[in-house]
Tab-separated table of C-alpha atoms in Angstrom:
chain	number	residue	atom	x	y	z
A	213	CYS	CA	97.579	50.977	20.945
A	214	THR	CA	96.662	54.539	20.184
A	215	PHE	CA	98.756	57.430	21.389
A	216	THR	CA	97.257	60.884	21.419
A	217	SER	CA	99.416	63.961	21.756
A	218	VAL	CA	98.424	67.588	22.193
A	219	GLN	CA	100.725	70.491	21.522
A	220	ALA	CA	101.712	72.262	24.723
A	221	ALA	CA	100.617	75.783	25.545
A	222	TYR	CA	102.672	78.449	27.253
A	223	LEU	CA	102.010	81.034	29.924
A	224	VAL	CA	104.336	83.992	30.244
A	225	VAL	CA	104.067	85.912	33.524
A	226	VAL	CA	105.495	89.435	33.366
A	227	ASN	CA	105.954	91.498	36.515
A	228	GLN	CA	106.729	95.200	36.142
A	229	LEU	CA	107.889	96.995	39.288
A	230	SER	CA	108.076	100.733	39.806
A	231	PRO	CA	110.815	101.313	40.798
A	232	PRO	CA	112.298	98.261	39.061
A	233	ASP	CA	114.719	97.396	41.869
A	234	GLY	CA	111.874	96.507	44.263
A	235	PRO	CA	111.329	93.205	46.064
A	236	ALA	CA	109.877	90.094	44.464
A	237	VAL	CA	106.123	89.566	44.352
A	238	ASP	CA	104.793	86.158	45.439
A	239	PHE	CA	102.855	84.449	42.640
A	240	THR	CA	100.838	81.238	42.680
A	241	LEU	CA	99.903	79.364	39.493
A	242	THR	CA	97.179	76.733	40.002
A	243	PRO	CA	97.579	74.031	38.873
A	244	GLY	CA	101.274	74.590	39.024
A	245	GLU	CA	103.468	76.152	41.635
A	246	ALA	CA	104.230	79.140	43.819
A	247	PHE	CA	107.111	81.348	42.737
A	248	PRO	CA	108.612	84.762	43.484
A	249	LEU	CA	109.079	87.185	40.604
A	250	ALA	CA	110.820	90.554	40.780
A	251	HIS	CA	110.992	92.959	37.779
A	252	ASP	CA	111.210	90.106	35.293
A	253	SER	CA	109.240	87.460	33.406
A	254	ARG	CA	108.901	83.712	33.617
A	255	THR	CA	107.563	81.218	31.063
A	256	PHE	CA	105.627	78.058	31.977
A	257	THR	CA	104.607	75.110	29.829
A	258	ILE	CA	100.962	74.489	30.700
A	259	ALA	CA	98.307	71.995	29.673
A	260	SER	CA	96.204	73.396	26.856
A	261	GLY	CA	92.455	73.640	27.348
A	262	VAL	CA	92.789	73.581	31.141
A	263	ALA	CA	91.816	76.596	33.246
A	264	HIS	CA	94.706	77.978	35.278
A	265	GLU	CA	94.517	80.540	38.064
A	266	LEU	CA	97.256	83.110	38.591
A	267	MET	CA	97.409	85.057	41.857
A	268	ALA	CA	99.894	87.650	43.065
A	269	VAL	CA	100.502	88.991	46.566
A	270	ALA	CA	102.513	92.204	46.653
A	271	PRO	CA	104.938	92.760	49.529
A	272	ASP	CA	104.129	95.267	52.262
A	273	GLY	CA	104.402	98.816	50.997
A	274	TRP	CA	103.569	97.846	47.409
A	275	ARG	CA	100.299	97.742	45.496
A	276	ARG	CA	99.140	96.189	42.246
A	277	THR	CA	98.162	98.799	39.661
A	278	ALA	CA	97.342	96.512	36.727
A	279	ALA	CA	96.922	92.850	35.824
A	280	ASN	CA	95.660	91.428	32.553
A	281	CYS	CA	96.200	88.649	30.073
A	282	ASN	CA	96.662	89.329	26.360
A	283	ASN	CA	93.922	86.835	25.409
A	284	GLY	CA	91.331	88.598	27.596
A	285	ASP	CA	90.941	85.721	30.057
A	286	PRO	CA	90.393	86.597	33.708
A	287	LEU	CA	93.243	85.740	36.066
A	288	ASP	CA	91.194	82.995	37.714
A	289	ALA	CA	90.451	81.159	34.437
A	290	ILE	CA	93.358	81.413	32.002
A	291	ILE	CA	92.914	78.902	29.176
A	292	ALA	CA	95.433	78.496	26.370
A	293	ASN	CA	94.812	76.556	23.171
A	294	PRO	CA	97.376	74.063	21.864
A	295	GLY	CA	100.501	75.911	20.730
A	296	GLN	CA	99.223	79.245	22.074
A	297	THR	CA	101.281	81.547	24.257
A	298	VAL	CA	99.289	83.638	26.735
A	299	THR	CA	101.075	86.550	28.381
A	300	CYS	CA	99.763	87.899	31.688
A	301	THR	CA	101.293	91.205	32.752
A	302	PHE	CA	101.222	92.597	36.276
A	303	ALA	CA	102.305	96.067	37.380
A	304	HIS	CA	103.200	96.882	40.984
A	305	GLU	CA	104.330	100.183	42.466
A	306	ALA	CA	105.996	101.158	45.703
A	307	MET	CA	104.041	103.287	48.094
A	308	GLY	CA	105.564	105.731	50.550
A	309	ARG	CA	104.932	107.621	53.732
A	310	ILE	CA	105.301	111.269	54.660
A	311	ILE	CA	106.593	112.057	58.137
A	312	VAL	CA	105.879	115.533	59.508
A	313	THR	CA	108.010	116.651	62.466
A	314	GLU	CA	107.678	119.827	64.543
A	315	GLN	CA	110.807	121.550	65.835
A	316	ALA	CA	110.157	124.615	67.972
A	317	THR	CA	112.540	127.122	69.500
A	318	PRO	CA	112.496	127.360	72.411
A	319	ALA	CA	111.835	123.667	72.852
A	320	ASN	CA	109.341	122.067	75.189
A	321	THR	CA	107.060	125.083	75.638
A	322	GLY	CA	103.962	122.924	75.368
A	323	GLN	CA	102.763	124.918	72.354
A	324	LEU	CA	100.749	122.868	69.887
A	325	PHE	CA	101.120	123.335	66.125
A	326	THR	CA	98.384	122.273	63.704
A	327	PHE	CA	99.247	120.727	60.342
A	328	THR	CA	96.978	120.185	57.361
A	329	ALA	CA	97.761	117.761	54.564
A	330	ASP	CA	95.880	116.899	51.406
A	331	TYR	CA	96.447	113.187	52.157
A	332	ASP	CA	94.982	113.523	55.693
A	333	PRO	CA	91.777	115.575	55.801
A	334	ALA	CA	91.626	115.336	59.613
A	335	GLY	CA	95.045	117.010	59.985
A	336	ASN	CA	97.085	116.626	63.137
A	337	THR	CA	98.473	118.609	66.042
A	338	LEU	CA	102.072	118.285	67.190
A	339	ALA	CA	104.193	119.706	69.990
A	340	ASP	CA	107.958	120.243	69.801
A	341	GLY	CA	109.794	117.012	68.936
A	342	GLN	CA	106.656	115.127	67.923
A	343	SER	CA	106.115	113.492	64.533
A	344	ASN	CA	103.175	112.183	62.540
A	345	THR	CA	103.577	109.444	59.934
A	346	SER	CA	101.068	109.130	57.100
A	347	GLU	CA	99.432	105.928	55.989
A	348	LEU	CA	100.986	104.297	52.912
A	349	LEU	CA	100.480	106.638	49.948
A	350	PRO	CA	100.618	105.819	46.235
A	351	PRO	CA	103.133	107.765	44.138
A	352	GLY	CA	101.971	111.297	43.498
A	353	THR	CA	102.382	114.844	44.698
A	354	TYR	CA	101.142	115.805	48.145
A	355	SER	CA	101.127	118.942	50.246
A	356	VAL	CA	101.407	119.677	53.942
A	357	SER	CA	101.265	123.045	55.680
A	358	GLU	CA	101.458	124.398	59.192
A	359	ILE	CA	98.991	126.780	60.789
A	360	VAL	CA	101.321	129.013	62.778
A	361	PRO	CA	99.838	129.900	66.172
A	362	PRO	CA	99.743	133.523	67.379
A	363	GLY	CA	103.063	134.674	68.802
A	364	TRP	CA	105.085	132.280	66.644
A	365	MET	CA	106.760	132.584	63.214
A	366	GLN	CA	107.613	129.795	60.823
A	367	SER	CA	111.374	130.087	60.304
A	368	SER	CA	111.672	127.239	57.772
A	369	ALA	CA	109.860	124.300	56.223
A	370	THR	CA	111.947	121.719	54.375
A	371	CYS	CA	111.689	118.133	53.181
A	372	ASP	CA	114.676	115.790	53.239
A	373	ASP	CA	114.081	114.733	49.624
A	374	GLY	CA	114.346	118.324	48.342
A	375	SER	CA	110.599	118.678	47.692
A	376	ALA	CA	108.784	121.794	48.807
A	377	PRO	CA	106.180	121.048	51.517
A	378	ALA	CA	103.488	122.240	49.085
A	379	ALA	CA	104.636	119.738	46.424
A	380	ILE	CA	106.059	116.584	48.056
A	381	ALA	CA	106.776	114.026	45.352
Protein backbone atom coordinates (compact mmCIF):
# COMPACT_ATOMS: atom_id res chain seq x y z
CA CYS A 1 0.00 0.00 0.00
CA THR A 2 1.31 3.40 -0.90
CA PHE A 3 0.10 6.52 0.84
CA THR A 4 0.72 9.87 -0.77
CA SER A 5 0.37 13.08 1.19
CA VAL A 6 0.53 16.67 0.00
CA GLN A 7 1.12 19.61 2.27
CA ALA A 8 -1.98 21.76 2.62
CA ALA A 9 -2.20 25.29 1.27
CA TYR A 10 -3.91 28.23 2.89
CA LEU A 11 -6.12 31.04 1.67
CA VAL A 12 -6.49 34.14 3.80
CA VAL A 13 -9.44 36.38 2.89
CA VAL A 14 -9.13 39.94 4.19
CA ASN A 15 -12.05 42.35 4.01
CA GLN A 16 -11.40 46.03 4.70
CA LEU A 17 -14.47 48.20 5.22
CA SER A 18 -14.58 51.98 5.18
CA PRO A 19 -15.96 52.82 7.68
CA PRO A 20 -14.86 49.69 9.56
CA ASP A 21 -18.11 49.26 11.48
CA GLY A 22 -20.08 48.47 8.29
CA PRO A 23 -22.12 45.35 7.56
CA ALA A 24 -20.66 42.01 6.53
CA VAL A 25 -19.97 41.27 2.87
CA ASP A 26 -21.20 37.92 1.50
CA PHE A 27 -18.32 35.82 0.15
CA THR A 28 -18.38 32.52 -1.73
CA LEU A 29 -15.32 30.27 -2.02
CA THR A 30 -15.65 27.56 -4.69
CA PRO A 31 -14.92 24.78 -4.00
CA GLY A 32 -15.64 25.56 -0.41
CA GLU A 33 -18.39 27.51 1.23
CA ALA A 34 -20.32 30.75 1.49
CA PHE A 35 -19.50 32.99 4.43
CA PRO A 36 -20.09 36.54 5.65
CA LEU A 37 -17.08 38.67 6.53
CA ALA A 38 -17.16 42.13 8.08
CA HIS A 39 -13.98 44.21 8.69
CA ASP A 40 -11.91 41.13 9.45
CA SER A 41 -10.03 38.19 7.94
CA ARG A 42 -10.60 34.47 7.71
CA THR A 43 -8.16 31.65 6.93
CA PHE A 44 -9.09 28.50 4.98
CA THR A 45 -7.14 25.29 4.46
CA ILE A 46 -7.45 24.56 0.75
CA ALA A 47 -6.27 21.83 -1.59
CA SER A 48 -3.00 22.81 -3.22
CA GLY A 49 -2.81 22.89 -7.00
CA VAL A 50 -6.59 23.25 -7.34
CA ALA A 51 -8.14 26.41 -8.77
CA HIS A 52 -10.47 28.16 -6.34
CA GLU A 53 -12.87 30.99 -7.11
CA LEU A 54 -13.56 33.75 -4.60
CA MET A 55 -16.56 36.04 -5.10
CA ALA A 56 -17.87 38.88 -2.96
CA VAL A 57 -21.25 40.61 -3.02
CA ALA A 58 -21.31 43.92 -1.18
CA PRO A 59 -24.47 44.92 0.68
CA ASP A 60 -26.73 47.65 -0.69
CA GLY A 61 -25.13 51.05 -0.33
CA TRP A 62 -21.59 49.67 -0.48
CA ARG A 63 -19.17 49.18 -3.36
CA ARG A 64 -15.97 47.23 -3.87
CA THR A 65 -12.97 49.49 -4.48
CA ALA A 66 -10.22 46.86 -4.68
CA ALA A 67 -9.68 43.11 -4.80
CA ASN A 68 -6.43 41.28 -5.42
CA CYS A 69 -4.41 38.29 -4.35
CA ASN A 70 -0.78 38.60 -3.27
CA ASN A 71 0.34 35.87 -5.71
CA GLY A 72 -1.16 37.70 -8.70
CA ASP A 73 -3.83 35.08 -9.41
CA PRO A 74 -7.21 36.31 -10.63
CA LEU A 75 -10.10 35.87 -8.20
CA ASP A 76 -11.68 33.20 -10.41
CA ALA A 77 -8.56 30.99 -10.49
CA ILE A 78 -6.64 31.15 -7.22
CA ILE A 79 -4.08 28.33 -7.06
CA ALA A 80 -1.81 27.77 -4.08
CA ASN A 81 1.20 25.48 -4.06
CA PRO A 82 1.76 23.01 -1.21
CA GLY A 83 2.55 24.90 1.99
CA GLN A 84 1.83 28.28 0.38
CA THR A 85 -0.39 30.91 1.93
CA VAL A 86 -2.24 33.13 -0.54
CA THR A 87 -3.82 36.30 0.82
CA CYS A 88 -6.68 37.92 -1.10
CA THR A 89 -7.61 41.40 0.10
CA PHE A 90 -10.89 43.15 -0.64
CA ALA A 91 -11.76 46.77 0.10
CA HIS A 92 -15.35 48.01 0.32
CA GLU A 93 -16.61 51.51 1.05
CA ALA A 94 -19.95 52.91 2.08
CA MET A 95 -21.72 55.17 -0.34
CA GLY A 96 -24.10 57.94 0.64
CA ARG A 97 -26.90 60.12 -0.61
CA ILE A 98 -27.45 63.86 -0.55
CA ILE A 99 -30.99 65.08 0.08
CA VAL A 100 -31.81 68.63 -0.99
CA THR A 101 -34.94 70.18 0.55
CA GLU A 102 -36.56 73.53 -0.26
CA GLN A 103 -38.16 75.55 2.53
CA ALA A 104 -39.79 78.79 1.40
CA THR A 105 -41.40 81.57 3.39
CA PRO A 106 -44.22 82.11 2.82
CA ALA A 107 -44.96 78.45 2.23
CA ASN A 108 -47.00 76.97 -0.57
CA THR A 109 -46.71 79.89 -3.01
CA GLY A 110 -46.16 77.54 -5.93
CA GLN A 111 -42.78 79.13 -6.65
CA LEU A 112 -40.26 76.73 -8.13
CA PHE A 113 -36.59 76.81 -7.12
CA THR A 114 -33.87 75.35 -9.35
CA PHE A 115 -30.91 73.51 -7.85
CA THR A 116 -27.66 72.53 -9.54
CA ALA A 117 -25.33 69.87 -8.19
CA ASP A 118 -22.02 68.57 -9.45
CA TYR A 119 -23.28 65.00 -8.89
CA ASP A 120 -26.45 65.62 -10.96
CA PRO A 121 -25.77 67.49 -14.21
CA ALA A 122 -29.51 67.65 -15.02
CA GLY A 123 -30.26 69.54 -11.78
CA ASN A 124 -33.74 69.61 -10.31
CA THR A 125 -36.59 71.96 -9.53
CA LEU A 126 -38.37 71.96 -6.18
CA ALA A 127 -41.31 73.79 -4.64
CA ASP A 128 -41.70 74.51 -0.92
CA GLY A 129 -41.54 71.32 1.16
CA GLN A 130 -40.22 69.16 -1.68
CA SER A 131 -37.00 67.15 -1.56
CA ASN A 132 -34.70 65.48 -4.05
CA THR A 133 -32.53 62.50 -3.10
CA SER A 134 -29.36 61.75 -5.06
CA GLU A 135 -28.36 58.36 -6.36
CA LEU A 136 -25.80 56.51 -4.23
CA LEU A 137 -22.55 58.49 -4.29
CA PRO A 138 -19.03 57.29 -3.47
CA PRO A 139 -17.18 59.14 -0.70
CA GLY A 140 -15.96 62.52 -1.86
CA THR A 141 -16.80 66.19 -1.80
CA TYR A 142 -19.85 67.44 -3.66
CA SER A 143 -21.55 70.77 -4.16
CA VAL A 144 -25.13 71.91 -4.56
CA SER A 145 -26.42 75.43 -5.13
CA GLU A 146 -29.74 77.15 -5.61
CA ILE A 147 -30.61 79.55 -8.40
CA VAL A 148 -32.70 82.11 -6.54
CA PRO A 149 -35.67 83.26 -8.63
CA PRO A 150 -36.42 86.98 -9.07
CA GLY A 151 -38.25 88.46 -6.09
CA TRP A 152 -36.75 85.97 -3.64
CA MET A 153 -33.65 86.00 -1.40
CA GLN A 154 -31.77 83.03 -0.04
CA SER A 155 -31.87 83.48 3.74
CA SER A 156 -29.76 80.40 4.59
CA ALA A 157 -28.27 77.21 3.18
CA THR A 158 -27.11 74.57 5.66
CA CYS A 159 -26.31 70.87 5.74
CA ASP A 160 -27.14 68.72 8.76
CA ASP A 161 -23.62 67.26 8.85
CA GLY A 162 -22.00 70.70 9.20
CA SER A 163 -20.69 70.77 5.61
CA ALA A 164 -21.12 73.88 3.52
CA PRO A 165 -23.41 73.28 0.51
CA ALA A 166 -20.44 74.06 -1.76
CA ALA A 167 -18.31 71.36 -0.07
CA ILE A 168 -20.51 68.48 1.16
CA ALA A 169 -18.28 65.69 2.44
